[in-house]
Amino acid sequence: MKAKSLAIVDVLLIEPTVYGDDRGFFFESFNQAQFKAVVGRDVSFVQDNHSKSARGVLRGLHYQIKQPQGKLVRVVEGEVFDVAVDLRKGSPTFGKWVGEILSADNKRQLWIPAGFAHGFLVLSETAQFLYKTTDFYSPENERAIIWNDPTLSIHWPLDTMPILSGKDAVAPALRDAEVFNGSLDS
């Protein structure tokens, strides 16, 4: 596995070692010892999630104000533009974002530590998105930031309006959102 820091150094783009031949391919999608080596510390995952979405669906930007979740995300069908936004008050990259194309073909993964909002836009006809989390889903602590917040200025690869959930369509701007103040150990 290879990992590289992105413009926000705590967010890592992970590329697995893929072994392929005329029968197909094999790779380890997660190896705790290797993951610890690239992240630099132990990370425990407690929940795996799987979503399927159609072209143009934008999910996010989601986070939990308590029980913040670190996420290891990947795509097993299709292609998405995946985004992480730093919401850690006091961070030198607070309010900055990074984005990467993740696909079934490139097999890349993104490590998004706790303290970040996360979202993705489906670029293919459909996409199946898998992610591991470091804490459990907590609906009462879930928050969102509007996808097109002008202060974030995320460069979504869009040519039409995205398809949004009702709550994502009315999410607040960053300036009005509740963000992280405390310890983020995940």
PDB file of N, CA and C in Angstrom, residues 105-180:
ATOM      1  N   ASP A 105     -12.200   1.395 -10.792  1.00  0.00           N
ATOM      2  CA  ASP A 105     -11.025   1.137 -11.626  1.00  0.00           C
ATOM      3  C   ASP A 105      -9.715   1.522 -10.943  1.00  0.00           C
ATOM      4  N   ASN A 106      -9.661   2.717 -10.309  1.00  0.00           N
ATOM      5  CA  ASN A 106      -8.375   3.134  -9.714  1.00  0.00           C
ATOM      6  C   ASN A 106      -8.162   2.552  -8.318  1.00  0.00           C
ATOM      7  N   LYS A 107      -9.210   2.038  -7.686  1.00  0.00           N
ATOM      8  CA  LYS A 107      -9.135   1.347  -6.389  1.00  0.00           C
ATOM      9  C   LYS A 107      -8.541   2.201  -5.265  1.00  0.00           C
ATOM     10  N   ARG A 108      -8.457   3.496  -5.479  1.00  0.00           N
ATOM     11  CA  ARG A 108      -7.920   4.392  -4.449  1.00  0.00           C
ATOM     12  C   ARG A 108      -8.898   4.512  -3.283  1.00  0.00           C
ATOM     13  N   GLN A 109      -8.325   4.815  -2.116  1.00  0.00           N
ATOM     14  CA  GLN A 109      -9.107   5.058  -0.914  1.00  0.00           C
ATOM     15  C   GLN A 109      -8.684   6.405  -0.337  1.00  0.00           C
ATOM     16  N   LEU A 110      -9.572   6.997   0.432  1.00  0.00           N
ATOM     17  CA  LEU A 110      -9.245   8.248   1.112  1.00  0.00           C
ATOM     18  C   LEU A 110      -9.429   8.041   2.605  1.00  0.00           C
ATOM     19  N   TRP A 111      -8.401   8.409   3.375  1.00  0.00           N
ATOM     20  CA  TRP A 111      -8.493   8.425   4.839  1.00  0.00           C
ATOM     21  C   TRP A 111      -8.824   9.849   5.241  1.00  0.00           C
ATOM     22  N   ILE A 112      -9.984  10.009   5.886  1.00  0.00           N
ATOM     23  CA  ILE A 112     -10.468  11.306   6.338  1.00  0.00           C
ATOM     24  C   ILE A 112     -10.574  11.232   7.855  1.00  0.00           C
ATOM     25  N   PRO A 113      -9.674  11.895   8.577  1.00  0.00           N
ATOM     26  CA  PRO A 113      -9.722  11.805  10.042  1.00  0.00           C
ATOM     27  C   PRO A 113     -10.958  12.486  10.625  1.00  0.00           C
ATOM     28  N   ALA A 114     -11.241  12.203  11.886  1.00  0.00           N
ATOM     29  CA  ALA A 114     -12.318  12.890  12.594  1.00  0.00           C
ATOM     30  C   ALA A 114     -12.044  14.385  12.565  1.00  0.00           C
ATOM     31  N   GLY A 115     -13.124  15.162  12.508  1.00  0.00           N
ATOM     32  CA  GLY A 115     -12.984  16.611  12.475  1.00  0.00           C
ATOM     33  C   GLY A 115     -13.173  17.200  11.089  1.00  0.00           C
ATOM     34  N   PHE A 116     -13.538  16.350  10.132  1.00  0.00           N
ATOM     35  CA  PHE A 116     -13.758  16.791   8.758  1.00  0.00           C
ATOM     36  C   PHE A 116     -15.196  16.534   8.347  1.00  0.00           C
ATOM     37  N   ALA A 117     -15.741  17.425   7.523  1.00  0.00           N
ATOM     38  CA  ALA A 117     -16.997  17.131   6.833  1.00  0.00           C
ATOM     39  C   ALA A 117     -16.638  16.337   5.587  1.00  0.00           C
ATOM     40  N   HIS A 118     -17.555  15.496   5.158  1.00  0.00           N
ATOM     41  CA  HIS A 118     -17.293  14.614   4.016  1.00  0.00           C
ATOM     42  C   HIS A 118     -18.492  14.607   3.078  1.00  0.00           C
ATOM     43  N   GLY A 119     -18.195  14.548   1.784  1.00  0.00           N
ATOM     44  CA  GLY A 119     -19.246  14.420   0.789  1.00  0.00           C
ATOM     45  C   GLY A 119     -18.696  13.854  -0.499  1.00  0.00           C
ATOM     46  N   PHE A 120     -19.612  13.404  -1.352  1.00  0.00           N
ATOM     47  CA  PHE A 120     -19.171  12.921  -2.663  1.00  0.00           C
ATOM     48  C   PHE A 120     -20.256  13.146  -3.698  1.00  0.00           C
ATOM     49  N   LEU A 121     -19.808  13.284  -4.945  1.00  0.00           N
ATOM     50  CA  LEU A 121     -20.663  13.456  -6.106  1.00  0.00           C
ATOM     51  C   LEU A 121     -20.461  12.262  -7.030  1.00  0.00           C
ATOM     52  N   VAL A 122     -21.552  11.620  -7.453  1.00  0.00           N
ATOM     53  CA  VAL A 122     -21.465  10.464  -8.339  1.00  0.00           C
ATOM     54  C   VAL A 122     -21.279  10.942  -9.783  1.00  0.00           C
ATOM     55  N   LEU A 123     -20.205  10.459 -10.416  1.00  0.00           N
ATOM     56  CA  LEU A 123     -19.865  10.844 -11.778  1.00  0.00           C
ATOM     57  C   LEU A 123     -20.278   9.800 -12.814  1.00  0.00           C
ATOM     58  N   SER A 124     -20.458   8.560 -12.417  1.00  0.00           N
ATOM     59  CA  SER A 124     -20.827   7.459 -13.311  1.00  0.00           C
ATOM     60  C   SER A 124     -22.343   7.238 -13.254  1.00  0.00           C
ATOM     61  N   GLU A 125     -22.843   6.308 -14.079  1.00  0.00           N
ATOM     62  CA  GLU A 125     -24.290   6.022 -14.074  1.00  0.00           C
ATOM     63  C   GLU A 125     -24.774   5.660 -12.673  1.00  0.00           C
ATOM     64  N   THR A 126     -24.016   4.824 -11.977  1.00  0.00           N
ATOM     65  CA  THR A 126     -24.267   4.504 -10.573  1.00  0.00           C
ATOM     66  C   THR A 126     -22.914   4.359  -9.896  1.00  0.00           C
ATOM     67  N   ALA A 127     -22.927   4.421  -8.592  1.00  0.00           N
ATOM     68  CA  ALA A 127     -21.705   4.179  -7.824  1.00  0.00           C
ATOM     69  C   ALA A 127     -22.083   3.492  -6.521  1.00  0.00           C
ATOM     70  N   GLN A 128     -21.258   2.521  -6.150  1.00  0.00           N
ATOM     71  CA  GLN A 128     -21.389   1.895  -4.837  1.00  0.00           C
ATOM     72  C   GLN A 128     -20.181   2.331  -4.028  1.00  0.00           C
ATOM     73  N   PHE A 129     -20.468   2.882  -2.869  1.00  0.00           N
ATOM     74  CA  PHE A 129     -19.490   3.561  -2.030  1.00  0.00           C
ATOM     75  C   PHE A 129     -19.431   2.833  -0.693  1.00  0.00           C
ATOM     76  N   LEU A 130     -18.229   2.414  -0.280  1.00  0.00           N
ATOM     77  CA  LEU A 130     -18.034   1.732   1.002  1.00  0.00           C
ATOM     78  C   LEU A 130     -17.174   2.589   1.910  1.00  0.00           C
ATOM     79  N   TYR A 131     -17.498   2.591   3.195  1.00  0.00           N
ATOM     80  CA  TYR A 131     -16.616   3.286   4.128  1.00  0.00           C
ATOM     81  C   TYR A 131     -16.689   2.699   5.526  1.00  0.00           C
ATOM     82  N   LYS A 132     -15.501   2.688   6.132  1.00  0.00           N
ATOM     83  CA  LYS A 132     -15.334   2.269   7.517  1.00  0.00           C
ATOM     84  C   LYS A 132     -15.332   3.537   8.370  1.00  0.00           C
ATOM     85  N   THR A 133     -15.905   3.455   9.584  1.00  0.00           N
ATOM     86  CA  THR A 133     -15.907   4.613  10.475  1.00  0.00           C
ATOM     87  C   THR A 133     -15.318   4.258  11.833  1.00  0.00           C
ATOM     88  N   THR A 134     -14.737   5.258  12.470  1.00  0.00           N
ATOM     89  CA  THR A 134     -14.099   5.066  13.765  1.00  0.00           C
ATOM     90  C   THR A 134     -15.057   5.270  14.935  1.00  0.00           C
ATOM     91  N   ASP A 135     -16.267   5.724  14.657  1.00  0.00           N
ATOM     92  CA  ASP A 135     -17.293   5.817  15.694  1.00  0.00           C
ATOM     93  C   ASP A 135     -18.627   5.497  15.048  1.00  0.00           C
ATOM     94  N   PHE A 136     -19.616   5.213  15.883  1.00  0.00           N
ATOM     95  CA  PHE A 136     -20.916   4.813  15.395  1.00  0.00           C
ATOM     96  C   PHE A 136     -21.698   6.016  14.877  1.00  0.00           C
ATOM     97  N   TYR A 137     -22.612   5.753  13.952  1.00  0.00           N
ATOM     98  CA  TYR A 137     -23.522   6.789  13.465  1.00  0.00           C
ATOM     99  C   TYR A 137     -24.381   7.269  14.619  1.00  0.00           C
ATOM    100  N   SER A 138     -24.494   8.580  14.748  1.00  0.00           N
ATOM    101  CA  SER A 138     -25.256   9.197  15.829  1.00  0.00           C
ATOM    102  C   SER A 138     -26.167  10.262  15.220  1.00  0.00           C
ATOM    103  N   PRO A 139     -27.410   9.908  14.879  1.00  0.00           N
ATOM    104  CA  PRO A 139     -28.283  10.852  14.174  1.00  0.00           C
ATOM    105  C   PRO A 139     -28.475  12.183  14.905  1.00  0.00           C
ATOM    106  N   GLU A 140     -28.513  12.148  16.228  1.00  0.00           N
ATOM    107  CA  GLU A 140     -28.718  13.400  16.968  1.00  0.00           C
ATOM    108  C   GLU A 140     -27.503  14.324  16.906  1.00  0.00           C
ATOM    109  N   ASN A 141     -26.356  13.782  16.541  1.00  0.00           N
ATOM    110  CA  ASN A 141     -25.136  14.591  16.433  1.00  0.00           C
ATOM    111  C   ASN A 141     -24.725  14.875  14.991  1.00  0.00           C
ATOM    112  N   GLU A 142     -25.497  14.362  14.036  1.00  0.00           N
ATOM    113  CA  GLU A 142     -25.165  14.583  12.630  1.00  0.00           C
ATOM    114  C   GLU A 142     -25.441  16.035  12.241  1.00  0.00           C
ATOM    115  N   ARG A 143     -24.530  16.597  11.491  1.00  0.00           N
ATOM    116  CA  ARG A 143     -24.652  17.958  10.974  1.00  0.00           C
ATOM    117  C   ARG A 143     -24.253  17.931   9.503  1.00  0.00           C
ATOM    118  N   ALA A 144     -24.555  19.031   8.821  1.00  0.00           N
ATOM    119  CA  ALA A 144     -24.176  19.156   7.415  1.00  0.00           C
ATOM    120  C   ALA A 144     -23.868  20.617   7.111  1.00  0.00           C
ATOM    121  N   ILE A 145     -23.079  20.795   6.082  1.00  0.00           N
ATOM    122  CA  ILE A 145     -22.794  22.121   5.521  1.00  0.00           C
ATOM    123  C   ILE A 145     -23.251  22.074   4.072  1.00  0.00           C
ATOM    124  N   ILE A 146     -23.828  23.171   3.602  1.00  0.00           N
ATOM    125  CA  ILE A 146     -24.333  23.217   2.232  1.00  0.00           C
ATOM    126  C   ILE A 146     -23.205  22.971   1.228  1.00  0.00           C
ATOM    127  N   TRP A 147     -23.487  22.163   0.250  1.00  0.00           N
ATOM    128  CA  TRP A 147     -22.499  21.701  -0.730  1.00  0.00           C
ATOM    129  C   TRP A 147     -21.870  22.840  -1.524  1.00  0.00           C
ATOM    130  N   ASN A 148     -22.625  23.915  -1.759  1.00  0.00           N
ATOM    131  CA  ASN A 148     -22.140  25.005  -2.608  1.00  0.00           C
ATOM    132  C   ASN A 148     -21.810  26.273  -1.823  1.00  0.00           C
ATOM    133  N   ASP A 149     -21.403  26.122  -0.579  1.00  0.00           N
ATOM    134  CA  ASP A 149     -21.028  27.266   0.260  1.00  0.00           C
ATOM    135  C   ASP A 149     -19.954  28.080  -0.469  1.00  0.00           C
ATOM    136  N   PRO A 150     -20.212  29.371  -0.744  1.00  0.00           N
ATOM    137  CA  PRO A 150     -19.227  30.171  -1.490  1.00  0.00           C
ATOM    138  C   PRO A 150     -17.916  30.385  -0.736  1.00  0.00           C
ATOM    139  N   THR A 151     -17.937  30.313   0.592  1.00  0.00           N
ATOM    140  CA  THR A 151     -16.669  30.484   1.322  1.00  0.00           C
ATOM    141  C   THR A 151     -15.781  29.252   1.173  1.00  0.00           C
ATOM    142  N   LEU A 152     -16.376  28.076   0.951  1.00  0.00           N
ATOM    143  CA  LEU A 152     -15.583  26.872   0.717  1.00  0.00           C
ATOM    144  C   LEU A 152     -15.107  26.812  -0.731  1.00  0.00           C
ATOM    145  N   SER A 153     -15.957  27.248  -1.651  1.00  0.00           N
ATOM    146  CA  SER A 153     -15.630  27.289  -3.077  1.00  0.00           C
ATOM    147  C   SER A 153     -15.114  25.942  -3.594  1.00  0.00           C
ATOM    148  N   ILE A 154     -15.860  24.887  -3.290  1.00  0.00           N
ATOM    149  CA  ILE A 154     -15.495  23.547  -3.767  1.00  0.00           C
ATOM    150  C   ILE A 154     -15.751  23.482  -5.265  1.00  0.00           C
ATOM    151  N   HIS A 155     -14.799  22.973  -5.993  1.00  0.00           N
ATOM    152  CA  HIS A 155     -14.901  22.863  -7.444  1.00  0.00           C
ATOM    153  C   HIS A 155     -15.479  21.506  -7.824  1.00  0.00           C
ATOM    154  N   TRP A 156     -16.790  21.338  -7.595  1.00  0.00           N
ATOM    155  CA  TRP A 156     -17.468  20.103  -7.948  1.00  0.00           C
ATOM    156  C   TRP A 156     -17.491  19.972  -9.469  1.00  0.00           C
ATOM    157  N   PRO A 157     -17.196  18.810 -10.025  1.00  0.00           N
ATOM    158  CA  PRO A 157     -17.249  18.630 -11.479  1.00  0.00           C
ATOM    159  C   PRO A 157     -18.696  18.417 -11.951  1.00  0.00           C
ATOM    160  N   LEU A 158     -19.448  19.507 -11.999  1.00  0.00           N
ATOM    161  CA  LEU A 158     -20.878  19.480 -12.299  1.00  0.00           C
ATOM    162  C   LEU A 158     -21.172  20.247 -13.580  1.00  0.00           C
ATOM    163  N   ASP A 159     -22.171  19.783 -14.335  1.00  0.00           N
ATOM    164  CA  ASP A 159     -22.676  20.590 -15.440  1.00  0.00           C
ATOM    165  C   ASP A 159     -24.169  20.876 -15.275  1.00  0.00           C
ATOM    166  N   THR A 160     -24.787  20.305 -14.231  1.00  0.00           N
ATOM    167  CA  THR A 160     -26.179  20.583 -13.876  1.00  0.00           C
ATOM    168  C   THR A 160     -26.274  20.597 -12.348  1.00  0.00           C
ATOM    169  N   MET A 161     -27.439  20.977 -11.852  1.00  0.00           N
ATOM    170  CA  MET A 161     -27.656  20.926 -10.406  1.00  0.00           C
ATOM    171  C   MET A 161     -27.583  19.480  -9.927  1.00  0.00           C
ATOM    172  N   PRO A 162     -26.936  19.247  -8.776  1.00  0.00           N
ATOM    173  CA  PRO A 162     -26.880  17.880  -8.251  1.00  0.00           C
ATOM    174  C   PRO A 162     -28.221  17.457  -7.662  1.00  0.00           C
ATOM    175  N   ILE A 163     -28.359  16.163  -7.473  1.00  0.00           N
ATOM    176  CA  ILE A 163     -29.525  15.594  -6.807  1.00  0.00           C
ATOM    177  C   ILE A 163     -29.183  15.502  -5.322  1.00  0.00           C
ATOM    178  N   LEU A 164     -29.970  16.178  -4.490  1.00  0.00           N
ATOM    179  CA  LEU A 164     -29.688  16.297  -3.061  1.00  0.00           C
ATOM    180  C   LEU A 164     -30.827  15.715  -2.225  1.00  0.00           C
ATOM    181  N   SER A 165     -30.491  15.284  -1.013  1.00  0.00           N
ATOM    182  CA  SER A 165     -31.542  14.926  -0.053  1.00  0.00           C
ATOM    183  C   SER A 165     -32.173  16.228   0.443  1.00  0.00           C
ATOM    184  N   GLY A 166     -33.344  16.117   1.048  1.00  0.00           N
ATOM    185  CA  GLY A 166     -34.001  17.300   1.596  1.00  0.00           C
ATOM    186  C   GLY A 166     -33.149  18.021   2.613  1.00  0.00           C
ATOM    187  N   LYS A 167     -32.506  17.264   3.510  1.00  0.00           N
ATOM    188  CA  LYS A 167     -31.695  17.920   4.552  1.00  0.00           C
ATOM    189  C   LYS A 167     -30.421  18.521   3.981  1.00  0.00           C
ATOM    190  N   ASP A 168     -29.832  17.873   2.962  1.00  0.00           N
ATOM    191  CA  ASP A 168     -28.627  18.452   2.364  1.00  0.00           C
ATOM    192  C   ASP A 168     -28.945  19.738   1.607  1.00  0.00           C
ATOM    193  N   ALA A 169     -30.136  19.826   1.030  1.00  0.00           N
ATOM    194  CA  ALA A 169     -30.532  21.014   0.260  1.00  0.00           C
ATOM    195  C   ALA A 169     -30.695  22.245   1.145  1.00  0.00           C
ATOM    196  N   VAL A 170     -30.965  22.048   2.442  1.00  0.00           N
ATOM    197  CA  VAL A 170     -31.180  23.192   3.338  1.00  0.00           C
ATOM    198  C   VAL A 170     -30.096  23.298   4.420  1.00  0.00           C
ATOM    199  N   ALA A 171     -28.986  22.613   4.225  1.00  0.00           N
ATOM    200  CA  ALA A 171     -27.891  22.670   5.212  1.00  0.00           C
ATOM    201  C   ALA A 171     -27.354  24.094   5.298  1.00  0.00           C
ATOM    202  N   PRO A 172     -26.837  24.488   6.462  1.00  0.00           N
ATOM    203  CA  PRO A 172     -26.313  25.842   6.612  1.00  0.00           C
ATOM    204  C   PRO A 172     -24.942  26.019   5.960  1.00  0.00           C
ATOM    205  N   ALA A 173     -24.565  27.266   5.806  1.00  0.00           N
ATOM    206  CA  ALA A 173     -23.212  27.607   5.363  1.00  0.00           C
ATOM    207  C   ALA A 173     -22.238  27.375   6.516  1.00  0.00           C
ATOM    208  N   LEU A 174     -20.975  27.280   6.195  1.00  0.00           N
ATOM    209  CA  LEU A 174     -19.944  27.072   7.221  1.00  0.00           C
ATOM    210  C   LEU A 174     -20.025  28.127   8.317  1.00  0.00           C
ATOM    211  N   ARG A 175     -20.234  29.375   7.952  1.00  0.00           N
ATOM    212  CA  ARG A 175     -20.254  30.457   8.961  1.00  0.00           C
ATOM    213  C   ARG A 175     -21.348  30.252  10.011  1.00  0.00           C
ATOM    214  N   ASP A 176     -22.400  29.498   9.670  1.00  0.00           N
ATOM    215  CA  ASP A 176     -23.513  29.255  10.580  1.00  0.00           C
ATOM    216  C   ASP A 176     -23.505  27.846  11.183  1.00  0.00           C
ATOM    217  N   ALA A 177     -22.499  27.060  10.845  1.00  0.00           N
ATOM    218  CA  ALA A 177     -22.458  25.658  11.270  1.00  0.00           C
ATOM    219  C   ALA A 177     -21.738  25.505  12.602  1.00  0.00           C
ATOM    220  N   GLU A 178     -22.137  24.492  13.327  1.00  0.00           N
ATOM    221  CA  GLU A 178     -21.466  24.095  14.560  1.00  0.00           C
ATOM    222  C   GLU A 178     -20.223  23.290  14.164  1.00  0.00           C
ATOM    223  N   VAL A 179     -19.051  23.682  14.678  1.00  0.00           N
ATOM    224  CA  VAL A 179     -17.814  22.979  14.326  1.00  0.00           C
ATOM    225  C   VAL A 179     -17.118  22.459  15.575  1.00  0.00           C
ATOM    226  N   PHE A 180     -16.024  21.739  15.374  1.00  0.00           N
ATOM    227  CA  PHE A 180     -15.351  21.043  16.459  1.00  0.00           C
ATOM    228  C   PHE A 180     -14.474  21.980  17.293  1.00  0.00           C
TER     229      PHE A 180
END
